């Protein structure tokens, strides 16, 4: 665990980009799924 923390401290920007990218993809997938469901109901 300590190695991960020290690596994160050294590569903080990369870690933040990765986390933002993963969260963004998840939100995009959830939003896309919800959007297609809403479109299917009303379309």
Tab-separated table of C-alpha atoms in Angstrom:
chain	number	residue	atom	x	y	z
A	1	UNK	CA	0.000	0.000	0.000
A	2	UNK	CA	2.831	2.403	0.854
A	3	UNK	CA	4.396	1.943	-2.613
A	4	UNK	CA	1.092	2.853	-4.256
A	5	UNK	CA	0.792	6.030	-2.168
A	6	UNK	CA	4.384	7.100	-2.896
A	7	UNK	CA	3.925	6.338	-6.624
A	8	UNK	CA	0.700	8.359	-6.616
A	9	UNK	CA	2.492	11.295	-4.959
A	10	UNK	CA	5.181	11.178	-7.669
A	11	UNK	CA	2.695	10.775	-10.550
A	12	UNK	CA	-0.251	12.714	-9.134
A	13	UNK	CA	-1.280	14.332	-12.428
A	14	UNK	CA	-1.346	10.959	-14.219
A	15	UNK	CA	-3.440	9.496	-11.408
A	16	UNK	CA	-5.918	12.363	-11.565
A	17	UNK	CA	-6.209	12.069	-15.363
A	18	UNK	CA	-6.827	8.319	-15.046
A	19	UNK	CA	-9.442	8.768	-12.308
A	20	UNK	CA	-11.204	11.567	-14.211
A	21	UNK	CA	-11.141	9.467	-17.385
A	22	UNK	CA	-12.600	6.398	-15.660
A	23	UNK	CA	-15.323	8.440	-13.921
A	24	UNK	CA	-16.062	10.250	-17.185
A	25	UNK	CA	-16.445	6.969	-19.066
A	26	UNK	CA	-18.736	5.577	-16.368
A	27	UNK	CA	-20.894	8.722	-16.372
A	28	UNK	CA	-20.963	8.692	-20.195
A	29	UNK	CA	-22.078	5.049	-20.266
A	30	UNK	CA	-24.753	5.648	-17.602
A	31	UNK	CA	-25.968	8.792	-19.377
A	32	UNK	CA	-25.981	7.049	-22.756
A	33	UNK	CA	-27.951	4.107	-21.364
A	34	UNK	CA	-30.455	6.394	-19.646
A	35	UNK	CA	-30.720	8.526	-22.787
A	36	UNK	CA	-31.495	5.538	-25.010
A	37	UNK	CA	-34.085	4.275	-22.497
A	38	UNK	CA	-35.792	7.691	-22.379
A	39	UNK	CA	-35.643	7.897	-26.178
A	40	UNK	CA	-37.171	4.418	-26.456
A	41	UNK	CA	-40.022	5.342	-24.071
A	42	UNK	CA	-40.883	8.672	-25.738
A	43	UNK	CA	-39.619	7.984	-29.273
